[in-house]
Tab-separated table of C-alpha atoms and ligand atoms in Angstrom:
chain	number	residue	atom	x	y	z
A	1	UNK	CA	0.000	0.000	0.000
A	2	UNK	CA	1.118	3.497	-0.691
A	3	UNK	CA	-0.212	6.109	1.763
A	4	UNK	CA	0.195	9.844	2.109
A	5	UNK	CA	1.125	11.568	5.368
A	6	UNK	CA	-2.540	11.659	6.500
A	7	UNK	CA	-2.743	7.903	6.052
A	8	UNK	CA	-4.948	8.142	3.005
A	9	UNK	CA	-4.451	5.454	0.425
A	10	UNK	CA	-2.903	6.367	-2.887
A	11	UNK	CA	-2.638	2.817	-4.166
A	12	UNK	CA	-2.806	-0.789	-3.052
A	13	UNK	CA	-1.428	-3.793	-4.878
A	14	UNK	CA	-3.790	-6.227	-6.539
A	15	UNK	CA	-2.563	-9.059	-4.341
A	16	UNK	CA	-3.293	-7.025	-1.179
A	17	UNK	CA	-6.852	-6.321	-2.374
A	18	UNK	CA	-7.384	-9.936	-3.352
A	19	UNK	CA	-6.061	-11.492	-0.144
A	20	UNK	CA	-7.872	-9.080	2.170
A	21	UNK	CA	-10.971	-8.822	-0.031
A	22	UNK	CA	-10.896	-5.118	-0.602
A	23	UNK	CA	-12.547	-3.496	-3.602
A	24	UNK	CA	-9.577	-2.080	-5.532
A	25	UNK	CA	-11.739	0.506	-7.292
A	26	UNK	CA	-12.502	2.220	-3.986
A	27	UNK	CA	-8.901	2.321	-2.780
A	28	UNK	CA	-7.511	5.693	-3.968
A	29	UNK	CA	-8.499	8.492	-1.590
A	30	UNK	CA	-9.756	6.156	1.110
A	31	UNK	CA	-8.577	6.476	4.725
A	32	UNK	CA	-6.396	3.566	5.822
A	33	UNK	CA	-8.562	2.997	8.924
A	34	UNK	CA	-11.703	2.794	6.736
A	35	UNK	CA	-10.413	-0.115	4.660
A	36	UNK	CA	-12.608	-3.240	4.583
A	37	UNK	CA	-15.224	-3.259	7.319
A	38	UNK	CA	-13.069	-1.364	9.796
A	39	UNK	CA	-10.703	-4.248	10.628
A	40	UNK	CA	-7.716	-2.046	9.712
A	41	UNK	CA	-8.806	0.562	12.235
A	42	UNK	CA	-6.105	-0.217	14.804
A	43	UNK	CA	-5.384	3.057	16.723
A	44	UNK	CA	-1.930	1.947	17.887
A	45	UNK	CA	-0.861	1.120	14.334
A	46	UNK	CA	-2.280	4.379	12.995
A	47	UNK	CA	-0.279	6.452	15.486
A	48	UNK	CA	2.863	4.448	14.680
A	49	UNK	CA	2.337	5.071	10.963
A	50	UNK	CA	1.796	8.757	11.585
A	51	UNK	CA	5.010	8.913	13.587
A	52	UNK	CA	6.796	7.103	10.747
A	53	UNK	CA	5.460	9.607	8.219
A	54	UNK	CA	6.737	12.404	10.451
A	55	UNK	CA	10.126	10.672	10.629
A	56	UNK	CA	9.997	9.877	14.378
A	57	UNK	CA	9.525	6.165	14.230
A	58	UNK	CA	10.012	3.127	12.102
A	59	UNK	CA	7.699	0.219	11.592
A	60	UNK	CA	9.637	-2.982	11.140
A	61	UNK	CA	8.186	-6.409	11.769
A	62	UNK	CA	5.173	-4.968	13.607
A	63	UNK	CA	2.714	-7.791	14.309
A	64	UNK	CA	-1.052	-7.424	14.475
A	65	UNK	CA	-3.996	-9.780	14.506
A	66	UNK	CA	-6.450	-8.915	11.780
A	67	UNK	CA	-9.927	-9.775	13.052
A	68	UNK	CA	-12.724	-9.941	10.504
A	69	UNK	CA	-16.268	-10.969	11.085
A	70	UNK	CA	-17.062	-14.620	10.378
A	71	UNK	CA	-13.439	-15.306	9.461
A	72	UNK	CA	-10.493	-16.677	11.295
A	73	UNK	CA	-8.133	-14.110	12.711
A	74	UNK	CA	-4.879	-13.738	10.719
A	75	UNK	CA	-1.482	-12.853	12.130
A	76	UNK	CA	0.161	-10.138	10.002
A	77	UNK	CA	3.633	-8.687	9.953
A	78	UNK	CA	3.851	-5.077	8.765
A	79	UNK	CA	6.784	-3.037	7.555
A	80	UNK	CA	6.435	0.667	6.720
A	81	UNK	CA	8.966	2.782	4.948
A	82	UNK	CA	8.906	6.537	4.506
A	83	UNK	CA	9.632	7.555	0.931
A	84	UNK	CA	11.042	11.030	1.182
A	85	UNK	CA	10.837	13.345	-1.809
A	86	UNK	CA	12.451	16.226	0.118
A	87	UNK	CA	9.150	18.011	0.357
A	88	UNK	CA	7.070	17.569	3.533
A	89	UNK	CA	3.807	17.652	1.577
A	90	UNK	CA	4.643	14.750	-0.676
A	91	UNK	CA	5.636	12.261	1.996
A	92	UNK	CA	4.675	8.738	1.023
A	93	UNK	CA	4.482	5.666	3.209
A	94	UNK	CA	5.091	2.318	1.626
A	95	UNK	CA	3.514	-0.430	3.715
A	96	UNK	CA	4.093	-4.113	3.107
A	97	UNK	CA	1.959	-6.753	4.771
A	98	UNK	CA	2.835	-10.432	5.144
A	99	UNK	CA	0.396	-13.020	6.419
A	100	UNK	CA	2.426	-15.320	8.705
A	101	UNK	CA	-0.525	-17.223	10.214
A	102	UNK	CA	0.256	-20.540	8.510
A	103	UNK	CA	3.994	-20.263	9.112
A	104	UNK	CA	3.346	-19.606	12.839
A	105	UNK	CA	0.991	-22.559	13.085
A	106	UNK	CA	3.622	-24.783	11.428
A	107	UNK	CA	6.309	-23.487	13.819
A	108	UNK	CA	4.147	-24.142	16.862
A	109	UNK	CA	3.298	-27.609	15.596
A	110	UNK	CA	6.999	-28.332	15.164
A	111	UNK	CA	7.784	-27.077	18.687
A	112	UNK	CA	4.932	-29.160	20.132
A	113	UNK	CA	6.142	-32.248	18.270
A	114	UNK	CA	9.705	-31.741	19.482
A	115	UNK	CA	8.510	-31.345	23.077
A	116	UNK	CA	6.361	-34.460	22.730
A	117	UNK	CA	9.295	-36.389	21.257
A	118	UNK	CA	11.500	-35.426	24.217
A	119	UNK	CA	8.826	-36.613	26.678
A	120	UNK	CA	8.336	-39.880	24.802
A	121	UNK	CA	12.074	-40.509	24.631
A	122	UNK	CA	12.442	-40.014	28.369
A	123	UNK	CA	9.460	-42.255	29.033
A	124	UNK	CA	10.996	-44.907	26.789
A	125	UNK	CA	14.313	-44.656	28.596
A	126	UNK	CA	12.563	-45.115	31.964
A	127	UNK	CA	10.835	-48.205	30.662
A	128	UNK	CA	14.007	-49.665	29.169
A	129	UNK	CA	15.869	-48.979	32.433
A	130	UNK	CA	13.106	-50.714	34.412
A	131	UNK	CA	12.943	-53.687	32.045
A	132	UNK	CA	16.713	-54.151	32.117
A	133	UNK	CA	16.708	-54.172	35.890
A	134	UNK	CA	13.977	-56.799	35.911
A	135	UNK	CA	16.000	-58.968	33.482
A	136	UNK	CA	19.135	-58.463	35.583
A	137	UNK	CA	17.361	-59.447	38.785
A	138	UNK	CA	15.845	-62.554	37.144
A	139	UNK	CA	19.344	-63.586	36.017
A	140	UNK	CA	20.731	-63.028	39.503
A	141	UNK	CA	17.933	-65.026	41.130
A	142	UNK	CA	18.505	-67.869	38.657
A	143	UNK	CA	22.249	-67.775	39.383
A	144	UNK	CA	21.524	-68.192	43.106
A	145	UNK	CA	19.231	-71.161	42.506
A	146	UNK	CA	21.306	-73.302	40.132
A	147	UNK	CA	23.505	-76.084	41.459
A	148	UNK	CA	26.160	-76.110	38.739
A	149	UNK	CA	29.075	-73.779	39.392
A	150	UNK	CA	29.655	-73.365	35.626
A	151	UNK	CA	26.070	-72.343	34.892
A	152	UNK	CA	26.134	-70.009	37.896
A	153	UNK	CA	29.183	-68.262	36.410
A	154	UNK	CA	27.429	-67.884	33.049
A	155	UNK	CA	24.321	-66.431	34.654
A	156	UNK	CA	26.367	-64.063	36.804
A	157	UNK	CA	28.261	-62.813	33.752
A	158	UNK	CA	25.011	-62.324	31.856
A	159	UNK	CA	23.733	-60.391	34.877
A	160	UNK	CA	26.755	-58.054	34.693
A	161	UNK	CA	26.362	-57.534	30.962
A	162	UNK	CA	22.741	-56.519	31.406
A	163	UNK	CA	23.612	-54.347	34.418
A	164	UNK	CA	26.213	-52.475	32.394
A	165	UNK	CA	23.492	-51.330	29.982
A	166	UNK	CA	20.961	-50.800	32.790
A	167	UNK	CA	23.348	-48.450	34.600
A	168	UNK	CA	23.628	-46.339	31.467
A	169	UNK	CA	19.880	-46.350	30.892
A	170	UNK	CA	19.325	-45.173	34.469
A	171	UNK	CA	21.633	-42.263	33.836
A	172	UNK	CA	19.935	-41.439	30.511
A	173	UNK	CA	16.485	-41.582	32.077
A	174	UNK	CA	17.578	-39.101	34.737
A	175	UNK	CA	18.736	-36.494	32.247
A	176	UNK	CA	16.994	-34.775	29.375
A	177	UNK	CA	19.848	-35.144	26.928
A	178	UNK	CA	21.047	-38.182	25.022
A	179	UNK	CA	24.680	-37.530	25.969
A	180	UNK	CA	26.353	-39.296	28.854
A	181	UNK	CA	28.920	-38.032	31.318
A	182	UNK	CA	31.418	-40.852	31.384
A	183	UNK	CA	32.885	-40.373	34.872
A	184	UNK	CA	29.675	-41.007	36.862
A	185	UNK	CA	28.641	-43.767	34.461
A	186	UNK	CA	31.933	-45.722	34.630
A	187	UNK	CA	32.191	-45.147	38.383
A	188	UNK	CA	28.676	-46.518	38.988
A	189	UNK	CA	29.310	-49.399	36.591
A	190	UNK	CA	32.553	-50.479	38.273
A	191	UNK	CA	31.023	-50.031	41.734
A	192	UNK	CA	28.246	-52.414	40.718
A	193	UNK	CA	30.658	-55.023	39.281
A	194	UNK	CA	32.981	-54.683	42.289
A	195	UNK	CA	30.132	-54.993	44.798
A	196	UNK	CA	29.012	-58.329	43.418
A	197	UNK	CA	32.300	-59.867	42.290
A	198	UNK	CA	34.921	-58.792	44.811
A	199	UNK	CA	34.565	-60.747	48.009
A	200	UNK	CA	37.442	-59.189	49.906
A	201	UNK	CA	38.063	-55.527	49.157
A	202	UNK	CA	41.368	-55.684	51.059
A	203	UNK	CA	42.584	-58.334	48.658
A	204	UNK	CA	41.365	-56.755	45.383
A	205	UNK	CA	40.703	-53.132	44.529
A	206	UNK	CA	39.004	-51.696	41.479
A	207	UNK	CA	39.465	-48.004	40.781
A	208	UNK	CA	38.415	-45.728	37.980
A	209	UNK	CA	39.864	-42.534	36.583
A	210	UNK	CA	37.988	-40.733	33.838
A	211	UNK	CA	38.320	-37.231	32.420
A	212	UNK	CA	35.365	-34.881	31.870
A	213	UNK	CA	34.319	-36.543	28.613
A	214	UNK	CA	30.716	-36.574	27.525
A	215	UNK	CA	29.772	-38.962	24.715
A	216	UNK	CA	26.559	-39.876	22.872
A	217	UNK	CA	24.545	-42.742	24.364
A	218	UNK	CA	25.403	-45.296	21.668
A	219	UNK	CA	29.170	-44.809	22.133
A	220	UNK	CA	28.810	-44.815	25.937
A	221	UNK	CA	26.951	-48.109	25.897
A	222	UNK	CA	29.718	-49.751	23.826
A	223	UNK	CA	32.424	-48.367	26.135
A	224	UNK	CA	30.460	-49.604	29.167
A	225	UNK	CA	30.150	-53.114	27.738
A	226	UNK	CA	33.877	-53.217	26.900
A	227	UNK	CA	34.754	-52.171	30.468
A	228	UNK	CA	32.404	-54.854	31.814
A	229	UNK	CA	34.121	-57.578	29.783
A	230	UNK	CA	37.676	-56.443	30.562
A	231	UNK	CA	37.060	-55.939	34.282
A	232	UNK	CA	35.310	-59.301	34.585
A	233	UNK	CA	38.242	-60.910	32.750
A	234	UNK	CA	40.724	-59.360	35.170
A	235	UNK	CA	38.611	-60.443	38.150
A	236	UNK	CA	38.164	-63.980	36.817
A	237	UNK	CA	41.583	-64.716	35.341
A	238	UNK	CA	44.259	-62.367	36.689
A	239	UNK	CA	44.144	-63.199	40.387
A	240	UNK	CA	43.962	-66.977	40.878
A	241	UNK	CA	44.299	-68.513	44.330
A	242	UNK	CA	43.139	-65.361	46.146
A	243	UNK	CA	46.146	-63.442	44.899
A	244	UNK	CA	46.223	-59.759	45.968
A	245	UNK	CA	46.039	-57.057	43.385
A	246	UNK	CA	44.408	-54.099	41.803
A	247	UNK	CA	42.514	-53.260	38.643
A	248	UNK	CA	42.545	-49.803	37.188
A	249	UNK	CA	40.103	-48.450	34.599
A	250	UNK	CA	41.275	-45.339	32.803
A	251	UNK	CA	39.602	-43.228	30.127
A	252	UNK	CA	40.995	-40.087	28.630
A	253	UNK	CA	40.339	-38.151	25.447
A	254	UNK	CA	42.346	-35.750	23.343
A	255	UNK	CA	39.973	-33.948	21.002
A	256	UNK	CA	38.305	-36.649	18.888
A	257	UNK	CA	40.799	-39.290	20.029
A	258	UNK	CA	40.438	-41.346	23.159
A	259	UNK	CA	41.937	-44.289	24.986
A	260	UNK	CA	40.172	-46.658	27.324
A	261	UNK	CA	42.461	-48.928	29.356
A	262	UNK	CA	41.859	-51.671	31.850
A	263	UNK	CA	45.085	-52.551	33.651
A	264	UNK	CA	45.611	-55.248	36.233
A	265	UNK	CA	48.699	-56.369	38.116
A	266	UNK	CA	47.792	-60.033	38.069
A	267	UNK	CA	49.377	-63.108	36.545
A	268	UNK	CA	49.340	-61.824	32.956
A	269	UNK	CA	47.811	-63.376	29.872
A	270	UNK	CA	48.575	-67.059	29.279
A	271	UNK	CA	51.693	-67.824	27.212
A	272	UNK	CA	51.447	-67.231	23.478
A	273	UNK	CA	52.308	-70.891	22.933
A	274	UNK	CA	49.446	-72.013	25.103
A	275	UNK	CA	47.420	-69.233	23.454
A	276	UNK	CA	44.476	-68.091	25.432
A	277	UNK	CA	41.224	-69.399	24.063
A	278	UNK	CA	39.050	-66.554	22.901
A	279	UNK	CA	35.697	-66.684	24.669
A	280	UNK	CA	32.520	-64.688	24.335
A	281	UNK	CA	34.216	-61.759	26.112
A	282	UNK	CA	36.890	-61.434	23.431
A	283	UNK	CA	34.266	-61.549	20.696
A	284	UNK	CA	32.180	-58.856	22.375
A	285	UNK	CA	35.226	-56.592	22.847
A	286	UNK	CA	36.368	-57.086	19.238
A	287	UNK	CA	32.928	-56.410	17.777
A	288	UNK	CA	32.363	-53.265	19.862
A	289	UNK	CA	35.870	-51.962	19.174
A	290	UNK	CA	35.316	-52.352	15.432
A	291	UNK	CA	31.980	-50.587	15.770
A	292	UNK	CA	33.744	-47.678	17.500
A	293	UNK	CA	36.397	-47.592	14.724
A	294	UNK	CA	39.047	-48.178	17.358
A	295	UNK	CA	41.807	-50.737	17.813
A	296	UNK	CA	42.796	-53.079	20.639
A	297	UNK	CA	46.236	-53.200	22.202
A	298	UNK	CA	47.119	-55.890	24.670
A	299	UNK	CA	50.382	-55.378	26.535
A	300	UNK	CA	52.244	-56.998	29.377
A	301	UNK	CA	52.030	-54.682	32.400
A	302	UNK	CA	54.926	-56.381	34.308
A	303	UNK	CA	53.194	-57.805	36.229
A	304	UNK	CA	49.756	-58.187	34.790
A	305	UNK	CA	47.923	-57.155	31.671
A	306	UNK	CA	47.038	-53.811	30.130
A	307	UNK	CA	44.296	-53.838	27.533
A	308	UNK	CA	43.744	-50.546	25.719
A	309	UNK	CA	41.069	-49.601	23.248
A	310	UNK	CA	42.484	-46.760	21.214
A	311	UNK	CA	40.538	-44.486	18.932
A	312	UNK	CA	42.540	-42.232	16.673
A	313	UNK	CA	41.334	-40.397	13.610
A	314	UNK	CA	43.525	-42.580	11.421
A	315	UNK	CA	41.842	-45.637	12.889
A	316	UNK	CA	38.444	-44.092	12.256
A	317	UNK	CA	38.885	-44.058	8.484
A	318	UNK	CA	40.218	-47.619	8.421
A	319	UNK	CA	37.597	-50.251	8.971
A	320	UNK	CA	39.203	-53.156	10.819
A	321	UNK	CA	39.324	-56.213	8.628
A	322	UNK	CA	38.208	-59.685	9.686
A	323	UNK	CA	41.523	-60.284	11.475
A	324	UNK	CA	41.934	-63.496	13.426
A	325	UNK	CA	40.251	-63.118	16.776
A	326	UNK	CA	42.832	-63.473	19.504
A	327	UNK	CA	41.987	-63.397	23.185
A	328	UNK	CA	42.105	-59.908	24.654
B	401	ATP	N1	43.299	-59.805	32.587
B	401	ATP	C1	43.603	-61.067	32.264
B	401	ATP	N2	44.565	-61.725	32.943
B	401	ATP	C2	44.887	-62.997	32.627
B	401	ATP	N3	44.298	-63.702	31.645
B	401	ATP	C3	43.335	-63.113	30.934
B	401	ATP	C4	42.944	-61.786	31.193
B	401	ATP	N4	41.977	-61.448	30.309
B	401	ATP	C5	41.774	-62.530	29.538
B	401	ATP	N5	42.598	-63.536	29.911
B	401	ATP	C6	42.677	-64.866	29.247
B	401	ATP	O1	42.057	-64.768	27.982
B	401	ATP	C7	41.067	-65.758	27.841
B	401	ATP	C8	39.968	-65.263	26.958
B	401	ATP	O2	39.154	-64.276	27.578
B	401	ATP	P1	37.660	-64.113	27.132
B	401	ATP	O3	37.090	-62.986	27.831
B	401	ATP	O4	37.612	-64.104	25.654
B	401	ATP	O5	36.990	-65.468	27.561
B	401	ATP	P2	36.595	-65.944	29.014
B	401	ATP	O6	36.718	-64.826	29.973
B	401	ATP	O7	37.381	-67.182	29.306
B	401	ATP	O8	35.090	-66.340	28.819
B	401	ATP	P3	33.845	-65.366	28.680
B	401	ATP	O9	34.376	-63.993	28.508
B	401	ATP	O10	33.123	-65.862	27.505
B	401	ATP	O11	33.096	-65.494	29.945
B	401	ATP	C9	40.654	-66.086	29.245
B	401	ATP	O12	40.149	-67.389	29.342
B	401	ATP	C10	41.958	-65.949	30.001
B	401	ATP	O13	42.732	-67.094	29.880
B	402	MG	MG1	35.829	-62.949	29.579
């Protein structure tokens, strides 16, 4: 719309007349407030336009609700520009009007959907955490009931594997984000393994040192499962005959690179000649390490064993091949 300084219309575009159902023939010479059936008679807007014409104000992104009888209200965004011809009598105001009703509805819908998604995700995480704890407790009860020592060991290990994921789920359910702080997670995880597998805490200690890393849930769950396998291995194999010792879990990152180590000062891995038989644990660690685009290093810790899972950017572009699976 083009208006003079008294807010009388000089012209209005065809699209404006069409959208707001205004008779274009009656536009020139009409007062802005008299447009349509009076729906444009908004005193606040009129005084703002007058101030703009006088050069005291500017109308930019001014929002109004246009209310017409028997029609839905529309949300409009107005911009007004003073066209100055250097002569105070021929001041012109150029007003542009955008109807943002549909865009606002779409935005609100998107916000509502995002909020709903966050609530659903948290609800899901609560349920998964609860279900995992039920599975873990069933496994533990079964382990207590069975007579065979071998089956009891299997059930106990399965219990730990489930608990390692349950601990993470508990942490996820308690927060609104899908990222996990590794220090509390690994500390809780090792405390839970230690509480059920270490009989004498004077004989064996399990400690954890982790930097301030925060990682997405899927990476955290893989790291947690690797720690579970390596710590259980150290507890089961490194300290035979009630040997004293300690196990240390360490995680540190350097930018995108990180190293996770589980170090024990036990008897060390069996001789190469005897070659340790790879069990389920080794397979789990290998599969998860490949998934994380990392590599495994097993070293003698004199005494004991140090297993490190190392992620470097070079490793991340190389997908590990189907190398022979050796015990970790
Ligand atoms: N920290 C360790 N100290 C000494 N020996 C170890 C250590 N970790 C692994 N080993 C040896 O490596 C072998 C393979 O470990 P792996 O985890 O694959 O199988 P497992 O622990 O025997 O069985 P599973 O993990 O399926 O319960 C073990 O049997 C053990 O001899
Ligand atoms: Mg094992």
